[in-house]
Short mmCIF file of C-alpha atoms and ligand atoms in Angstrom, two decimals:
data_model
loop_
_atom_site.label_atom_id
_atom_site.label_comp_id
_atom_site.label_asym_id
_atom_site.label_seq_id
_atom_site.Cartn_x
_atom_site.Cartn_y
_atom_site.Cartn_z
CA UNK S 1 40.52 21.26 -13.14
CA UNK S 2 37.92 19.30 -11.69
CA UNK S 3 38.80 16.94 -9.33
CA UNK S 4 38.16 13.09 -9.96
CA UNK S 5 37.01 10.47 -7.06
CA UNK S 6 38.60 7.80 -8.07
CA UNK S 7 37.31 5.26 -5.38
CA UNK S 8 33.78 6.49 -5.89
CA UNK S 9 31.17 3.75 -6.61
CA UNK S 10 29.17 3.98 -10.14
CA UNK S 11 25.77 3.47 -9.45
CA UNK S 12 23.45 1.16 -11.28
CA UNK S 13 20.25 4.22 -11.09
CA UNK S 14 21.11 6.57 -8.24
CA UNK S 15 18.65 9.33 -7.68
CA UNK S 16 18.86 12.79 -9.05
CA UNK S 17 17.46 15.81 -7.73
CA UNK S 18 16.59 19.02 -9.23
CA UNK S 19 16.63 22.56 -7.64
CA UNK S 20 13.12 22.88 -6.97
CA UNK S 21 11.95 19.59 -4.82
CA UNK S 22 13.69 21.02 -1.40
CA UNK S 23 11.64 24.01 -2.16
CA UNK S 24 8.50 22.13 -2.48
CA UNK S 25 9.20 20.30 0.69
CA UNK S 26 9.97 23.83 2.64
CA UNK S 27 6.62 24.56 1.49
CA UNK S 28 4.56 21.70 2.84
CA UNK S 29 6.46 22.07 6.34
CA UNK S 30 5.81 26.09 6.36
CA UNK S 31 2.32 25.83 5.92
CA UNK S 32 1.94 22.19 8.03
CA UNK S 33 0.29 20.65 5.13
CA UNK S 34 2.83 17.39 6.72
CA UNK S 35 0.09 14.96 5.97
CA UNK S 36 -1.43 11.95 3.01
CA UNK S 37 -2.95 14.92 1.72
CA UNK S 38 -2.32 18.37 0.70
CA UNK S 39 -1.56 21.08 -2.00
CA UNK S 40 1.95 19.47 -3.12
CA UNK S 41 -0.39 15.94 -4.48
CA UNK S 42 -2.72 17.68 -6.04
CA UNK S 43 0.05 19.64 -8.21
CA UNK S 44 2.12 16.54 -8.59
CA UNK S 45 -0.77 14.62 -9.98
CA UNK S 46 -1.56 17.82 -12.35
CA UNK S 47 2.02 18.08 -13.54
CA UNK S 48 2.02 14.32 -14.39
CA UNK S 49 -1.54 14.33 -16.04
CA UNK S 50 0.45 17.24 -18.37
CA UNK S 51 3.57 15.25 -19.21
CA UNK S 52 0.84 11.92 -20.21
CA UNK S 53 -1.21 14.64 -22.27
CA UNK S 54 -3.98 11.99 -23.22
CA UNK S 55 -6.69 13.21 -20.93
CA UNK S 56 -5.68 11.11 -18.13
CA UNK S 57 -6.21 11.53 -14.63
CA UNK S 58 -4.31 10.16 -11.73
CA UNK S 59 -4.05 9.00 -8.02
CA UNK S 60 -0.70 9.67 -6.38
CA UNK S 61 -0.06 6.56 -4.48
CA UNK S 62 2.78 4.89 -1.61
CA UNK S 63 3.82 2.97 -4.12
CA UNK S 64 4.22 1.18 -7.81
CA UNK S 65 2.86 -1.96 -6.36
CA UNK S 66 -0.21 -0.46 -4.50
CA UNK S 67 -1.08 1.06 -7.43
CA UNK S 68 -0.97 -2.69 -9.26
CA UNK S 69 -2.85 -3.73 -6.22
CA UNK S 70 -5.72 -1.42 -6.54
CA UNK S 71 -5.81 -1.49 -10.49
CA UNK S 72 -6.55 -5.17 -10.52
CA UNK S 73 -8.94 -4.65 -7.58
CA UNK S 74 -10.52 -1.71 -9.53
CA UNK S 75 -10.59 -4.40 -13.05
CA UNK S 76 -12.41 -6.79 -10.46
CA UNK S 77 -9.98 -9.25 -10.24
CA UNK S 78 -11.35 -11.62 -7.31
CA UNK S 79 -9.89 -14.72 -5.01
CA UNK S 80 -10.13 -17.83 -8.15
CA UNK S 81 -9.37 -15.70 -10.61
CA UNK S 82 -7.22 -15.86 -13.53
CA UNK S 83 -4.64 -12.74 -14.16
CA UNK S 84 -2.28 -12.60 -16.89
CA UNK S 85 1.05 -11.58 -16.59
CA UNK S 86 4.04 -10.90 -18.42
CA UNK S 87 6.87 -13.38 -17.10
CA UNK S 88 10.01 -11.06 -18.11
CA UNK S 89 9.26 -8.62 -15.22
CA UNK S 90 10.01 -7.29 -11.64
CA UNK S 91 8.05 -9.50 -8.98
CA UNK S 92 6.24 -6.46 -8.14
CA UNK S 93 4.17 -7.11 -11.36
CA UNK S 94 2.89 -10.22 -9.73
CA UNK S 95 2.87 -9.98 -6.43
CA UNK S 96 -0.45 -8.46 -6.11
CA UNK S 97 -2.29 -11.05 -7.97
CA UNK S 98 -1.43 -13.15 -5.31
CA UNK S 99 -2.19 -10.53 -2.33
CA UNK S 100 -6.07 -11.46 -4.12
CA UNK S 101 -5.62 -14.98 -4.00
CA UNK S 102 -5.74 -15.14 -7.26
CA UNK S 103 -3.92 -17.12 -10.18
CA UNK S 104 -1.07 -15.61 -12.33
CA UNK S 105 -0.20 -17.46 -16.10
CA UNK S 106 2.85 -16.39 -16.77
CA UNK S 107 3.47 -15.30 -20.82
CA UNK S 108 7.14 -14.93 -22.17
CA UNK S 109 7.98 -12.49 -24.32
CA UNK S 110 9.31 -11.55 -27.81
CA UNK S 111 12.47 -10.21 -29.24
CA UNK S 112 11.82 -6.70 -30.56
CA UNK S 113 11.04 -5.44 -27.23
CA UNK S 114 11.50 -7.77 -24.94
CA UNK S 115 7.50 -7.59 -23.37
CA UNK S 116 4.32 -9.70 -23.71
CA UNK S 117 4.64 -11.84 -26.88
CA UNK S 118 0.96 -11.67 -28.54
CA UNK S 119 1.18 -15.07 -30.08
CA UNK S 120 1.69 -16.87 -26.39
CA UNK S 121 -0.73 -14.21 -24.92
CA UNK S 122 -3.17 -15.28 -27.96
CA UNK S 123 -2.67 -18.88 -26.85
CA UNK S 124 -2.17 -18.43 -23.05
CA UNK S 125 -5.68 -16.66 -22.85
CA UNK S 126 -7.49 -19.24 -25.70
CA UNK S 127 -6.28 -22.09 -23.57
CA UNK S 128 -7.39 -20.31 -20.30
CA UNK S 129 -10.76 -19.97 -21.89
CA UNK S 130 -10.81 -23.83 -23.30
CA UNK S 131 -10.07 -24.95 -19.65
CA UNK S 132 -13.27 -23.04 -18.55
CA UNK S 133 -11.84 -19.53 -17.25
CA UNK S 134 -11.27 -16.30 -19.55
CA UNK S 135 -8.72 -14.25 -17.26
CA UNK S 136 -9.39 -11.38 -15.68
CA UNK S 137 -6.73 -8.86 -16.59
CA UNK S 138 -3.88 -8.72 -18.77
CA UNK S 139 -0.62 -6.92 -16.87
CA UNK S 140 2.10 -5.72 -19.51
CA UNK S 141 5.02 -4.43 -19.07
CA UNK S 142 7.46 -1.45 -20.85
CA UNK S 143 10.16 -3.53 -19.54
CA UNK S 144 13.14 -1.01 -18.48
CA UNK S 145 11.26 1.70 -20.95
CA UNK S 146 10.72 -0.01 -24.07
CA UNK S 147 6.93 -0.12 -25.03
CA UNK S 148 5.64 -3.25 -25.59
CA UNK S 149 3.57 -4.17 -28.95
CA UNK S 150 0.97 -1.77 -27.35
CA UNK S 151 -1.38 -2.50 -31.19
CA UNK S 152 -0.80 -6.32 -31.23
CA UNK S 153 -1.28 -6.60 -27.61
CA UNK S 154 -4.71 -4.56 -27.45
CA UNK S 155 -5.76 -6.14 -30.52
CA UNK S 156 -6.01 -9.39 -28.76
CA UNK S 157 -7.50 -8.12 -25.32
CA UNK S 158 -9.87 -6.39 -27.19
CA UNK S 159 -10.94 -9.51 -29.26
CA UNK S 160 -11.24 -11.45 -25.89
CA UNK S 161 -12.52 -8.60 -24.05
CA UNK S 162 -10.32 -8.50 -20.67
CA UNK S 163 -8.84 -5.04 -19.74
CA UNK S 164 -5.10 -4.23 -19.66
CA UNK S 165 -3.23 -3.32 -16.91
CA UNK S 166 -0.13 -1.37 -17.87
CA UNK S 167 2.78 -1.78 -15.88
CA UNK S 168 4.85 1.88 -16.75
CA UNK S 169 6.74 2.02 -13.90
CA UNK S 170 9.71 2.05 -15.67
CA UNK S 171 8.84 3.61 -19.10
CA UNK S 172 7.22 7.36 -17.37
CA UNK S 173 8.75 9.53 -20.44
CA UNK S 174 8.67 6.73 -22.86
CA UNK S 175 6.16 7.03 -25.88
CA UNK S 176 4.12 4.63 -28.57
CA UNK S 177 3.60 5.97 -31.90
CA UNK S 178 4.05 9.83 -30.30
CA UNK S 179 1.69 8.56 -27.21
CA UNK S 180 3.16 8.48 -23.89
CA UNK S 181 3.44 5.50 -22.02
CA UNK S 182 1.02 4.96 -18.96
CA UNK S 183 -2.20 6.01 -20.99
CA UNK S 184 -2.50 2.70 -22.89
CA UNK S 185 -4.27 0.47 -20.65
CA UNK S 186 -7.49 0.62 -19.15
CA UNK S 187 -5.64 1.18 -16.14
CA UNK S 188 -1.68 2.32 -16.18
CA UNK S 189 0.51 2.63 -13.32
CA UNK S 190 3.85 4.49 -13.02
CA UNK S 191 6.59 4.02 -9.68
CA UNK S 192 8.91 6.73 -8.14
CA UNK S 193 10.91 4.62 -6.30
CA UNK S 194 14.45 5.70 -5.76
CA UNK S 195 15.94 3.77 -8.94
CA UNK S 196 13.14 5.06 -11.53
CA UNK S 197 13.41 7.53 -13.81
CA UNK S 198 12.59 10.02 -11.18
CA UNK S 199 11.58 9.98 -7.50
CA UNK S 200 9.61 10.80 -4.80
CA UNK S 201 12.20 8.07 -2.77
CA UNK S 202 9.33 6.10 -2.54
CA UNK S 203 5.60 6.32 -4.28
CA UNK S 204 3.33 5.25 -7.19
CA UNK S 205 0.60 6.55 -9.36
CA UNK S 206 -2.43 5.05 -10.89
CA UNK S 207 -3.36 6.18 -14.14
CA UNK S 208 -6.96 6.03 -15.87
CA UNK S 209 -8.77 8.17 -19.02
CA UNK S 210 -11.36 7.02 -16.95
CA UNK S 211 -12.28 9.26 -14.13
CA UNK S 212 -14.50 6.35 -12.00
CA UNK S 213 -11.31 4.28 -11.67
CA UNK S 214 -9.41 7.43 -10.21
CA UNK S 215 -12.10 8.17 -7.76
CA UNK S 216 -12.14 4.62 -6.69
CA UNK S 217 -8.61 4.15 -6.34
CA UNK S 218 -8.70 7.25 -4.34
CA UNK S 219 -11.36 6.40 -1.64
CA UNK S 220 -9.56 2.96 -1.37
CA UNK S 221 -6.56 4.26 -0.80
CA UNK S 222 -7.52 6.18 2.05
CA UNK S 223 -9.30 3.51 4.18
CA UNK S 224 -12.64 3.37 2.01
CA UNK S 225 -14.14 5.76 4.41
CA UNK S 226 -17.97 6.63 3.43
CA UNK S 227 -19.74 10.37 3.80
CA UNK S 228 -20.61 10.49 7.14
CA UNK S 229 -19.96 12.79 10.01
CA UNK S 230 -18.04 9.82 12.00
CA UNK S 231 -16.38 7.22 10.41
CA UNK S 232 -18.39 4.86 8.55
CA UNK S 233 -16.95 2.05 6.59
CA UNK S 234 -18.65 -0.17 3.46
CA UNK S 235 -15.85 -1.93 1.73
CA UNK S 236 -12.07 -2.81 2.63
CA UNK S 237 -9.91 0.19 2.63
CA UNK S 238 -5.75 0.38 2.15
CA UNK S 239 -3.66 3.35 3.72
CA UNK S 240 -1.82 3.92 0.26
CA UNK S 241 -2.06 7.56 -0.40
CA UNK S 242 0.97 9.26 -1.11
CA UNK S 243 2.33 11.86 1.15
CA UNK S 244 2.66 15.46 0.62
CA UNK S 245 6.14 15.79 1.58
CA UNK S 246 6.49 13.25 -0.66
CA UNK S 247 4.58 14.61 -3.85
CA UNK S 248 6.76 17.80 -2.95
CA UNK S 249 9.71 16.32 -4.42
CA UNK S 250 7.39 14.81 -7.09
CA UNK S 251 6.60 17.93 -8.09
CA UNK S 252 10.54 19.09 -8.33
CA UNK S 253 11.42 15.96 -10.13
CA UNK S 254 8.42 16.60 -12.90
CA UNK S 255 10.57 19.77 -13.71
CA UNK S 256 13.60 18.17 -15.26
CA UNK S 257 11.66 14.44 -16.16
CA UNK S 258 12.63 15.63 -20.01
CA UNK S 259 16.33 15.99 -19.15
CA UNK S 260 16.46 12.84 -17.19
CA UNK S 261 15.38 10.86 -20.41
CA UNK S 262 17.77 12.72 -22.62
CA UNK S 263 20.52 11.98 -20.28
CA UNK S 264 19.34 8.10 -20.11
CA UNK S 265 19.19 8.06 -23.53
CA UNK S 266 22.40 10.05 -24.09
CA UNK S 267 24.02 7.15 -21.93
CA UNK S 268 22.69 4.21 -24.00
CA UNK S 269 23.79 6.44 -27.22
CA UNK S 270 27.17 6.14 -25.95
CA UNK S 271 27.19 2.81 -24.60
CA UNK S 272 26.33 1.36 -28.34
CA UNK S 273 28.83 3.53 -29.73
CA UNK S 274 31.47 2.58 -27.89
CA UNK S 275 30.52 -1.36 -27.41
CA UNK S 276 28.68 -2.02 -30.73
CA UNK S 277 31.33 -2.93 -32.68
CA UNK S 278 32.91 -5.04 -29.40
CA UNK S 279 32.46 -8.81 -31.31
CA UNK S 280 29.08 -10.06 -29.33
CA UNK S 281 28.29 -7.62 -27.60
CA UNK S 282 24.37 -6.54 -29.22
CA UNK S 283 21.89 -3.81 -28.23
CA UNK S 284 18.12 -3.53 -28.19
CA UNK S 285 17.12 -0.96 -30.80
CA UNK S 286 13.70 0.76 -30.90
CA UNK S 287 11.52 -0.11 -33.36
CA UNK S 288 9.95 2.09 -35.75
CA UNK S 289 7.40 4.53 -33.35
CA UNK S 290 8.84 3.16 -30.38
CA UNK S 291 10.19 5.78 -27.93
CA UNK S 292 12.41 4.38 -25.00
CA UNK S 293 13.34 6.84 -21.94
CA UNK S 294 16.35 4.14 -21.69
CA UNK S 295 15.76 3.80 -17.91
CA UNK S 296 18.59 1.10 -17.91
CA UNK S 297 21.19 0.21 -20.99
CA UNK S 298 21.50 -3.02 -20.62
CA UNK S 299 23.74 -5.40 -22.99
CA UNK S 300 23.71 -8.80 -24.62
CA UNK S 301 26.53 -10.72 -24.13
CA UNK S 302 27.72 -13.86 -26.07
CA UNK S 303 27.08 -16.27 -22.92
CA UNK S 304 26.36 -16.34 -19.63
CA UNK S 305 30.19 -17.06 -18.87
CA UNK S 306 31.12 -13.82 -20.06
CA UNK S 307 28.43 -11.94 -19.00
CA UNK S 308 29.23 -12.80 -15.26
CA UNK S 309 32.97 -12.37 -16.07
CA UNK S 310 31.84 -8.35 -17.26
CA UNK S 311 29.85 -8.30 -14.11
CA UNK S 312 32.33 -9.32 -11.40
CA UNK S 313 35.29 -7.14 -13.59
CA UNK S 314 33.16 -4.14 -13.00
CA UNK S 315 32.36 -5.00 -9.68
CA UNK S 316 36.29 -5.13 -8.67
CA UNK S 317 36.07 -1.26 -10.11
CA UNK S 318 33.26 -0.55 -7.81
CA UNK S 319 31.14 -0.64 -10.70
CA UNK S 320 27.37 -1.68 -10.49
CA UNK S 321 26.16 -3.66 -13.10
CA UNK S 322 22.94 -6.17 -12.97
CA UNK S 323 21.97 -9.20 -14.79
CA UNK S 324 18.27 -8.56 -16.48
CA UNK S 325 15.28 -9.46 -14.69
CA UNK S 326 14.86 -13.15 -13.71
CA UNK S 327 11.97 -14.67 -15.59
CA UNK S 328 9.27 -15.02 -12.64
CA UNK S 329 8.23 -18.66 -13.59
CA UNK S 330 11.55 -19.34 -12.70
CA UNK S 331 11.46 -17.55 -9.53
CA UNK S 332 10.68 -20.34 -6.60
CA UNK S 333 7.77 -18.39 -5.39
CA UNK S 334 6.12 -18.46 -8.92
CA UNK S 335 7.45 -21.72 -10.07
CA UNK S 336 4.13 -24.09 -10.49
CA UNK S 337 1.66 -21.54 -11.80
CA UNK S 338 0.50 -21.97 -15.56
CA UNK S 339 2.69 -20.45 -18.00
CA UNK S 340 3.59 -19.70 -21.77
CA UNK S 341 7.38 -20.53 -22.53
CA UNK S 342 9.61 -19.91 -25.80
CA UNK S 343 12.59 -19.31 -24.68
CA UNK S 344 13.13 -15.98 -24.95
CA UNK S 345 13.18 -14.59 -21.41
CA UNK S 346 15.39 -17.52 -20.09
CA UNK S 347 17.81 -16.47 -22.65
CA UNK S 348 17.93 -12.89 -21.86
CA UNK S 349 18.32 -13.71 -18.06
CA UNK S 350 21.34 -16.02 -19.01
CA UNK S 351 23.09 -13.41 -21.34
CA UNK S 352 21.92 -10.14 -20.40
CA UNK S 353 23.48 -7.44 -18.30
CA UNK S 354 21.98 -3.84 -17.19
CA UNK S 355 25.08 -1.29 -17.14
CA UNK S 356 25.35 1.85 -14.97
CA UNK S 357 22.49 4.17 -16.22
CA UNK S 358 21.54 7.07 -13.83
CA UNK S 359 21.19 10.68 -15.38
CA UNK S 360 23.58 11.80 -13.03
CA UNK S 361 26.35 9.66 -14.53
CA UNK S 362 29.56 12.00 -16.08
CA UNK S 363 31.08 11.10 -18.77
CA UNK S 364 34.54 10.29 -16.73
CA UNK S 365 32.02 7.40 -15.26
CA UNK S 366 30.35 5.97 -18.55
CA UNK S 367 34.23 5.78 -20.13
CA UNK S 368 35.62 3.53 -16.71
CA UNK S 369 32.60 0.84 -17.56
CA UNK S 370 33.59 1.03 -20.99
CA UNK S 371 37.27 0.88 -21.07
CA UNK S 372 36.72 -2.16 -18.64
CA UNK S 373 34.34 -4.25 -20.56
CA UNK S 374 36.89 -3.36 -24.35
CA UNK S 375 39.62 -5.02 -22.08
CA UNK S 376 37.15 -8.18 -21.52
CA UNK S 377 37.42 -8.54 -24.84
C1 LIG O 1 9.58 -0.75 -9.70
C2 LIG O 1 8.60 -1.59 -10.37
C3 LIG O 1 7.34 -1.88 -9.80
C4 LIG O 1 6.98 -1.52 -8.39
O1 LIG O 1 7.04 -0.19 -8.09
P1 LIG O 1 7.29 0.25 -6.55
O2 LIG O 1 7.02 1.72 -6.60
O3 LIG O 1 8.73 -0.05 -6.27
O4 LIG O 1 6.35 -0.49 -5.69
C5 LIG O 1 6.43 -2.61 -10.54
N1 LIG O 1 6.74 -3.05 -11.77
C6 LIG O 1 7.94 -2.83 -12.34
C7 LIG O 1 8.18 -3.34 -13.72
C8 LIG O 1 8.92 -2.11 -11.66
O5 LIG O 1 10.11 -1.93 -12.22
#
């Protein structure tokens, strides 16, 4: 019989390796390729130009938020600027606007997904435009894997002309209409920190059909040296290339991606079986062509009362659990730039939890958060 931990904690999104990423790693030691460049991040950025299958090509990076960094940098975006931004997000969406000095408006978003609503973006960027500045960029988000309205949302950009930045850091495996996720934008980029979908422990890609952008982002991100037999500098450079040890385990965890978003999904399947018919507690279902990879289930709870009551029970289990993202024009830092309000986000922050999700959850796990949250209720 296998034996059961009981006093083990349940993870929120632990990560979970494969059998191939040590090997990988071996590799880039035995031949002393222990360096930002090498054989492993060449493959890792092959294996995840396969999985995209659009005809994209991509920069392995240090991170999710580099990658953000250079993408606007690589749409232009300048200090004065205007940059769009979907408001139910991670900071890290942000945050690099403001590394540019320039000017976020926040957007809120709408209920079938939860991302960018395309009315408020339609009015956020008209009203930009009547005050005497069309924004720069648009950054939307697959908010914990679902797509956003990648149609409605282009529709509009396109009619204003202003370039999308997608933010698919954590929807890699998650598709549009059969498309993956991460090839939709002018520029995409995808994260492999240690709570994604899969990891490199730390690390980033940027994503482009366009092969200009890619070569860009590359030079940039290794300190934007020029040709020359010393070393000869034109523009600003970054150190954010990834590392080959680093893209070693990328290249392990691009083995199994496809069973890490079964087993995410498998865990939300189970979650809404169990909890559906629980009186208030409601799901986010996908809506026809949308394709989650489920990164986290999260919940909607009748109020914010009960959701933090469902947090702290789990938490006396040693259970991880998370309200949803904070809205970031309600985060302090973000507070008193422009935005695009209806509601929506605000409400999800107040009634929304994110349950234990990683693909390395057992079953014996997903029933303890369940069990506990039925005897909430
Ligand atoms: C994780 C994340 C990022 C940042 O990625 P890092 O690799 O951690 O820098 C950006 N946007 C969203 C939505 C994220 O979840």
């Amino acid at each position: 019989m296998q034996s059961v931990d009981i006093n083990k904690k349940i993870w929120l999104s632990s990560p979970h390796m494969g059998d191939m990423e040590q090997v990988y790693v071996k590799e880039a030691f035995d031949t002393n390729w222990v360096a930002p460049i090498g054989p492993n991040i060449t493959a890792f950025e092959k294996a995840i130009a396969h999985s995209l299958e659009e005809n994209v090509h991509v920069a392995a990076l240090s991170s999710g938020t580099a990658a953000l960094h250079l993408g606007l940098q690589l749409l232009g975006v300048k200090r004065g600027d205007l940059v769009i931004c979907q408001s139910f997000t991670f900071s890290a969406s942000a945050n690099p606007i403001m590394y540019l000095g320039a000017t976020p408006v926040f957007v809120d978003s709408e209920k079938d997904t939860w991302n960018l609503s395309p009315d408020l973006l339609n009015s956020a960027i008209a009203d930009s435009i009547k005050n005497g500045k069309k924004p720069k960029a648009i950054i939307a988000v697959h908010l914990y894997g679902m797509p956003y309205k990648i149609k409605e949302v282009r529709a509009i950009a396109d009619k204003f002309g202003i370039p999308i930045l997608e933010d698919s850091a954590e929807a890699l495996g998650s598709s549009y209409m059969e498309k993956r996720c991460g090839t939709f934008g002018d520029i995409g980029i995808l994260s492999f920190n240690g709570n994604k979908i899969i990891t490199t422990s730390g690390g980033g890609a940027l994503v482009s059909k366009n092969p200009d952008y890619i070569n860009k982002a590359v030079f940039l991100a290794t300190q934007a040296r020029d040709e020359a037999p010393h070393y000869q500098h034109s523009h600003v450079g970054y150190n954010y290339r990834m590392s080959n040890i680093l893209a070693g385990i990328g290249r392990g965890q691009m083995l199994v991606l496809e069973d890490r978003v079964m087993a995410r999904r498998r865990n939300y399947e189970i979650y809404r079986k169990e909890l559906d018919d629980v009186t208030g507690i409601e799901f986010l279902s996908e809506p026809s062509g949308f394709y989650s990879n489920r990164w986290l289930s999260c919940v909607l709870t009748p109020s914010f009362t009960i959701r933090e009551k469902i947090r702290l029970a789990l938490l006396e289990e040693n259970i991880e659990s998370r309200p949803l993202w904070k809205p970031l024009h309600l985060q302090p830092v973000f507070e008193n730039f422009p935005k695009f309000i209806n509601g929506t986000s605000e409400d999800l922050f107040s009634r929304g939890l994110c349950l234990p999700s990683g693909s390395n959850l057992t079953q014996y796990d997903l029933n303890c958060v369940i069990e506990k949250i039925k005897t909430m209720f």
